[in-house]
mmCIF file of C-alpha atoms in Angstrom:
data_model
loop_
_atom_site.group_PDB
_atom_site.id
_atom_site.type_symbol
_atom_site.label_atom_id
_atom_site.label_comp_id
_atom_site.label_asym_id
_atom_site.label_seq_id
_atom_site.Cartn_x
_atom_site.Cartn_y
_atom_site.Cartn_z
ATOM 1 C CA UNK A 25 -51.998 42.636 52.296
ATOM 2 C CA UNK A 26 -50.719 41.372 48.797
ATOM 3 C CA UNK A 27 -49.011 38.114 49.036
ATOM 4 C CA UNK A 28 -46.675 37.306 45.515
ATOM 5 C CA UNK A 29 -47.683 33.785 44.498
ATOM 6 C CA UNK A 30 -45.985 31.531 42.427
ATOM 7 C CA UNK A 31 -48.762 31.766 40.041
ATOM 8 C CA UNK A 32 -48.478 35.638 39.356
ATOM 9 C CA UNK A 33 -44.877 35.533 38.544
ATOM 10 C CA UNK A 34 -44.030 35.866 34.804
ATOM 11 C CA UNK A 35 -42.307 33.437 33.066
ATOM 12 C CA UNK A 36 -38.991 34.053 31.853
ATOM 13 C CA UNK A 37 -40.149 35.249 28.031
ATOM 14 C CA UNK A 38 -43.118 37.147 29.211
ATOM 15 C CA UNK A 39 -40.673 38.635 31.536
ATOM 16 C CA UNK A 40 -38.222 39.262 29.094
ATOM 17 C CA UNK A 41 -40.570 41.055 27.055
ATOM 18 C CA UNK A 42 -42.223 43.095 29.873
ATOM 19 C CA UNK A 43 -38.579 44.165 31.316
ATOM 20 C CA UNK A 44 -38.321 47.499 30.064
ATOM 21 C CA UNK A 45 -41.465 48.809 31.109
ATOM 22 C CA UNK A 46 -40.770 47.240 34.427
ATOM 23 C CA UNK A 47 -37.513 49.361 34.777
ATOM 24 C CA UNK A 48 -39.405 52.388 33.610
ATOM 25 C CA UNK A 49 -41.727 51.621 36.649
ATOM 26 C CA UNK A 50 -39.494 50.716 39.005
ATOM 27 C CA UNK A 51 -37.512 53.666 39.113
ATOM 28 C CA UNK A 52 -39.910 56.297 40.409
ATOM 29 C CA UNK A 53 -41.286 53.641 42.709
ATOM 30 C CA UNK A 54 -38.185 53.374 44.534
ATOM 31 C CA UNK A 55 -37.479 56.964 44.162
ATOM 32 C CA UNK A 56 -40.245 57.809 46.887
ATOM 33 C CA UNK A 57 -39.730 54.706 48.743
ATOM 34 C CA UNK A 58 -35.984 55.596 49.322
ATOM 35 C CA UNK A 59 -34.669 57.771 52.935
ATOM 36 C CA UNK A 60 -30.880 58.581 52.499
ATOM 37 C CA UNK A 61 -30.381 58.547 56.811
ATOM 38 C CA UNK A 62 -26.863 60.420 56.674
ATOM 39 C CA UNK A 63 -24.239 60.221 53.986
ATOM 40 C CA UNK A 64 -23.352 56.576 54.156
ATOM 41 C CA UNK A 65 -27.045 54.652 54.786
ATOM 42 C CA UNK A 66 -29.767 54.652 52.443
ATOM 43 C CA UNK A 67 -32.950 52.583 53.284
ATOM 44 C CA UNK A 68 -35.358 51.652 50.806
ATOM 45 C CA UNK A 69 -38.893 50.706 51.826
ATOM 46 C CA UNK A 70 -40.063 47.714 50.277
ATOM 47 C CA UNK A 71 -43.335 46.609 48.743
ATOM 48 C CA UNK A 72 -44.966 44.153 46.850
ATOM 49 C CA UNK A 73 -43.653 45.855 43.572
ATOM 50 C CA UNK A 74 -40.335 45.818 45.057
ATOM 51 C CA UNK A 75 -40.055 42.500 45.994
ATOM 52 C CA UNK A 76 -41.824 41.319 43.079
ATOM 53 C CA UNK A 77 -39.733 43.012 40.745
ATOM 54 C CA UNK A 78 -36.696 41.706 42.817
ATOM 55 C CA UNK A 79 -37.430 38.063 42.001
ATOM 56 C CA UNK A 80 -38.347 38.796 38.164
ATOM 57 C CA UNK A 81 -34.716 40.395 38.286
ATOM 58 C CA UNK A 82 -33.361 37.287 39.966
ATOM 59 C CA UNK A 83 -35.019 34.385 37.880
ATOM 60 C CA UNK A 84 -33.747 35.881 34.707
ATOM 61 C CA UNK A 85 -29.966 36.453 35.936
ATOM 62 C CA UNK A 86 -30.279 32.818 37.350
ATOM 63 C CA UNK A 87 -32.167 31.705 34.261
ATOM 64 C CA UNK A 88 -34.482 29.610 36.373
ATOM 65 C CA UNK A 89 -37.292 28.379 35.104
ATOM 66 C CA UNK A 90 -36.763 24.960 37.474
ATOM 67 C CA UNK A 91 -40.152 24.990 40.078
ATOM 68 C CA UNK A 92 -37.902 24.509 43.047
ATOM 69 C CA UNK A 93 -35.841 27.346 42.026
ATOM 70 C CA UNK A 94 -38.727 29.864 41.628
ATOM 71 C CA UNK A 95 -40.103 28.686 45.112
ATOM 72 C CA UNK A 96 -36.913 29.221 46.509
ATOM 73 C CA UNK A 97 -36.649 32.948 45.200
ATOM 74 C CA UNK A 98 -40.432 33.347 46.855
ATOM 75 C CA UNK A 99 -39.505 32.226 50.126
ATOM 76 C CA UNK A 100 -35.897 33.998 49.942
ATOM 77 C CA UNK A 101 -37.556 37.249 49.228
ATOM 78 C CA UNK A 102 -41.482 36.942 49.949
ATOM 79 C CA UNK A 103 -41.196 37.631 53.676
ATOM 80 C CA UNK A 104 -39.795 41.345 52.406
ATOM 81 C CA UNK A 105 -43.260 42.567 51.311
ATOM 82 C CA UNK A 106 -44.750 44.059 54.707
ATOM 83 C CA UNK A 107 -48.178 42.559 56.000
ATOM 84 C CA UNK A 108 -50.300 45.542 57.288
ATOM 85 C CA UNK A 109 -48.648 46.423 60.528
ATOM 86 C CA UNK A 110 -45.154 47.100 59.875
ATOM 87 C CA UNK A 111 -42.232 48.546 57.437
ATOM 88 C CA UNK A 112 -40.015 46.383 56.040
ATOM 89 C CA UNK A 113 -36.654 47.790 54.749
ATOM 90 C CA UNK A 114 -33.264 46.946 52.576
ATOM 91 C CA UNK A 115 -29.938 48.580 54.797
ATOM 92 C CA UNK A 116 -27.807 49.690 52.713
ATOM 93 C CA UNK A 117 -24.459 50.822 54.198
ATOM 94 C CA UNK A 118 -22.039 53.276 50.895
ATOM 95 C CA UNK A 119 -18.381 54.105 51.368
ATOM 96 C CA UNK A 120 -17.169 54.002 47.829
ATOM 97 C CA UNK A 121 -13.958 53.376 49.083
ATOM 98 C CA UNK A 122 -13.230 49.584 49.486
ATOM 99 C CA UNK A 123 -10.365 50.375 52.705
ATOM 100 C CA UNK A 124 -12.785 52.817 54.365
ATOM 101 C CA UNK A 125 -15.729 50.620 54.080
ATOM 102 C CA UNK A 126 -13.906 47.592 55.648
ATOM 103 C CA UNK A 127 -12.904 50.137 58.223
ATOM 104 C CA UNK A 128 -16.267 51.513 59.057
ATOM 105 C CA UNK A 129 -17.693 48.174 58.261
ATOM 106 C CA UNK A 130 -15.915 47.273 61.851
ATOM 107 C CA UNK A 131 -16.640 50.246 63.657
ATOM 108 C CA UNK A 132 -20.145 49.897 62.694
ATOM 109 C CA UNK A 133 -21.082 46.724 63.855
ATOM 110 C CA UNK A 134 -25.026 46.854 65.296
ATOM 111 C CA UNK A 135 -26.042 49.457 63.436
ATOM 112 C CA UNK A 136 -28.880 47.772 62.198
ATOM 113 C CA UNK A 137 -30.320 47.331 65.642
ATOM 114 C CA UNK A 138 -29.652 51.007 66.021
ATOM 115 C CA UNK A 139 -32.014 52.106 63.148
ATOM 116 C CA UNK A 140 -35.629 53.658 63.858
ATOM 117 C CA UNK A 141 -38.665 54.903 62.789
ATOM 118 C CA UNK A 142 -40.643 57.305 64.989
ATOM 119 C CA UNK A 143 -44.127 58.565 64.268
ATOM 120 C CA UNK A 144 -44.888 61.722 65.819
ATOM 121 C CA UNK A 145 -46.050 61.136 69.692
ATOM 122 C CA UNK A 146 -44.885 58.157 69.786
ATOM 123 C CA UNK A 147 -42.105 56.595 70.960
ATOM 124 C CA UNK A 148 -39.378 54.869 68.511
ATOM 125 C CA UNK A 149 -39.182 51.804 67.058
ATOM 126 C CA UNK A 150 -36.119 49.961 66.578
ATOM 127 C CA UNK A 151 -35.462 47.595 63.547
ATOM 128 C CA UNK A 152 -35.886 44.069 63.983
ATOM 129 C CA UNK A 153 -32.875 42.755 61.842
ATOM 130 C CA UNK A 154 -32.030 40.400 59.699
ATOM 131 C CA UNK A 155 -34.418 37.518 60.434
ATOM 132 C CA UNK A 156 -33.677 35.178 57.448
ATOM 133 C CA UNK A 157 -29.811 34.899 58.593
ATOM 134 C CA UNK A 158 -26.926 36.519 60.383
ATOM 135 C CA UNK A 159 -25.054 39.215 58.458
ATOM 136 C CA UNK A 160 -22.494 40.475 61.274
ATOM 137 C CA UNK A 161 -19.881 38.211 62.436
ATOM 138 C CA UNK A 162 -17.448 39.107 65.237
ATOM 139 C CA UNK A 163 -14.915 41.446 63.450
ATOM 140 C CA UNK A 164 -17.813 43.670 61.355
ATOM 141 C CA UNK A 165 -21.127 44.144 59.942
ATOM 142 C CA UNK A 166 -22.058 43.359 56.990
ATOM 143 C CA UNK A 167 -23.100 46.618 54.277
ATOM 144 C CA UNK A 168 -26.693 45.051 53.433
ATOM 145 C CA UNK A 169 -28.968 44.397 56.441
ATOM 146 C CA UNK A 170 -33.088 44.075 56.062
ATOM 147 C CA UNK A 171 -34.974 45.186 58.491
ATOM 148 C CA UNK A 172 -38.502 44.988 60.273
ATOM 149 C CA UNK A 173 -40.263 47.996 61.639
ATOM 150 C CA UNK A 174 -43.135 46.728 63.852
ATOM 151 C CA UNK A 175 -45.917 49.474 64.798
ATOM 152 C CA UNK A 176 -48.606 49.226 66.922
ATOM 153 C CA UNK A 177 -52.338 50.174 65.639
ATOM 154 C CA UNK A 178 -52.110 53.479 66.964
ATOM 155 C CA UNK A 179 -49.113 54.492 65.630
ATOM 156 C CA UNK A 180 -50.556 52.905 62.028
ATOM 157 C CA UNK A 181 -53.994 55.279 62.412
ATOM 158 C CA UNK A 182 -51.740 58.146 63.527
ATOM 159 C CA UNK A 183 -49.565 58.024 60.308
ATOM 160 C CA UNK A 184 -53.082 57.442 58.143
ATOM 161 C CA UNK A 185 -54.645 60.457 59.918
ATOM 162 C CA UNK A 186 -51.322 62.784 58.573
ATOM 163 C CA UNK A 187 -48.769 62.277 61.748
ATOM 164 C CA UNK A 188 -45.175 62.763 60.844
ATOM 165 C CA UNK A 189 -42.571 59.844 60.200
ATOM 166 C CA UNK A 190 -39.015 60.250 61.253
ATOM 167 C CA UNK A 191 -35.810 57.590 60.862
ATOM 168 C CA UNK A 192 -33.062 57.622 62.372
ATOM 169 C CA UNK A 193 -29.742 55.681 63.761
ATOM 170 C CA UNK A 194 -28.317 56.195 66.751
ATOM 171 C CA UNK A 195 -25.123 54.635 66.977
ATOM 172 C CA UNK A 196 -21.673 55.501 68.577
ATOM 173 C CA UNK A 197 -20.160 55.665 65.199
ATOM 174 C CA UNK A 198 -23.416 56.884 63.252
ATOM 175 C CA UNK A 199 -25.616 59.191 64.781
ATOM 176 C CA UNK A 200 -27.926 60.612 62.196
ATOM 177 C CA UNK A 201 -32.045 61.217 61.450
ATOM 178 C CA UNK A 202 -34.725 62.603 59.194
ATOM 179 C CA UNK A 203 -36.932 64.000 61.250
ATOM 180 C CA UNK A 204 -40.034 63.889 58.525
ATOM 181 C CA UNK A 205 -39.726 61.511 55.334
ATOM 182 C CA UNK A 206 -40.292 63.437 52.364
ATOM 183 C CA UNK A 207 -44.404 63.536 51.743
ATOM 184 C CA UNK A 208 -44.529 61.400 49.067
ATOM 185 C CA UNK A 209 -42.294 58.944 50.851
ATOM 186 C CA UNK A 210 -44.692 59.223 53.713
ATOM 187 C CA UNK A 211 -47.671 58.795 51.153
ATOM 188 C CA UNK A 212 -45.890 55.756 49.290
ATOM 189 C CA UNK A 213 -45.527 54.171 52.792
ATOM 190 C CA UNK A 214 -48.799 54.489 54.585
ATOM 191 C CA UNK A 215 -50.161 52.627 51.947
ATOM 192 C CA UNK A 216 -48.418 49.515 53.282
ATOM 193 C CA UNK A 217 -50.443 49.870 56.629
ATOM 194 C CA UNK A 218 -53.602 47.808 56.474
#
């Protein structure tokens, strides 16, 4: 599975140049990489184009052009692209409302441990969460999370061979699924299966 190395980055002028087709690209990509799991969680999919895009993004708002700062951004964000045998997903939890988001922010805490994928005759998966750090604390959770889906060979030929992929939460305070991913999220995503 594609690895970003520190030698297929851009540099920050090449970057700089390239950043509008990027967008143009980008866009679409995450379009059909994105499942909207209720009103208030979206998860988007990532992949190597993702991620890679991600760290372009970051190394120009940092301005970094500093080797240990561009190894840093690869080993912040690198371990987001999936390897072959899993999804690997950004958490994002949307009350517009700054009082009602600290609110449900608290009521919410271990959602991310609540959040599935299910391929069709198989059993769900829950998330493994946040493995580079922490993001709840004792009074809430936090409104970003990302999350590992880890699936076993046979559910990975199952979704190649055309088996449907749900996601879902099921939480005390958020109980909500998709019971099949839009098709060309489904497509976009079984490419990420070795």
């Amino acid at each position: 599975m594609p690895v970003i190395s520190r030698e297929s980055l851009l540099s920050l002028e090449s970057y700089s140049k390239q950043r509008k087709a990027w967008k143009e690209k980008i866009i679409p990509h995450k379009k059909a990489r994105t499942v909207h799991v209720g009103n208030h969680v979206t998860l988007i999919f990532e992949d190597e184009f993702t991620i890679r895009y991600q760290i372009q993004e970051m190394l120009r708002i940092e301005k970094t052009f500093e080797e240990e700062g561009i190894l840093d951004e690869l080993e912040a964000y690198g371990p987001l692209v999936p390897d072959g045998s899993n999804f690997k997903a950004t958490m994002m939890i949307e009350y517009g409302d700054p009082e009602l988001r600290a609110q449900q922010l608290r009521l919410l805490k271990g959602i991310e441990d609540s959040t599935w994928v299910r391929v069709d005759g198989f059993d769900k998966v829950f998330a493994i969460a946040d493995e580079d750090l922490e993001r709840e604390n004792a009074e809430k959770t936090s409104a970003v999370h990302f999350l590992r889906f880890e699936l076993s060979p046979a559910m990975c030929a199952a979704l190649k061979a055309g088996a449907a992929l749900g996601v879902g939460i099921d939480h005390a305070h958020y109980h909500h699924a998709v019971d099949e991913v839009a098709p060309q999220t489904q497509a976009a995503l079984v490419k990420d299966l070795a």
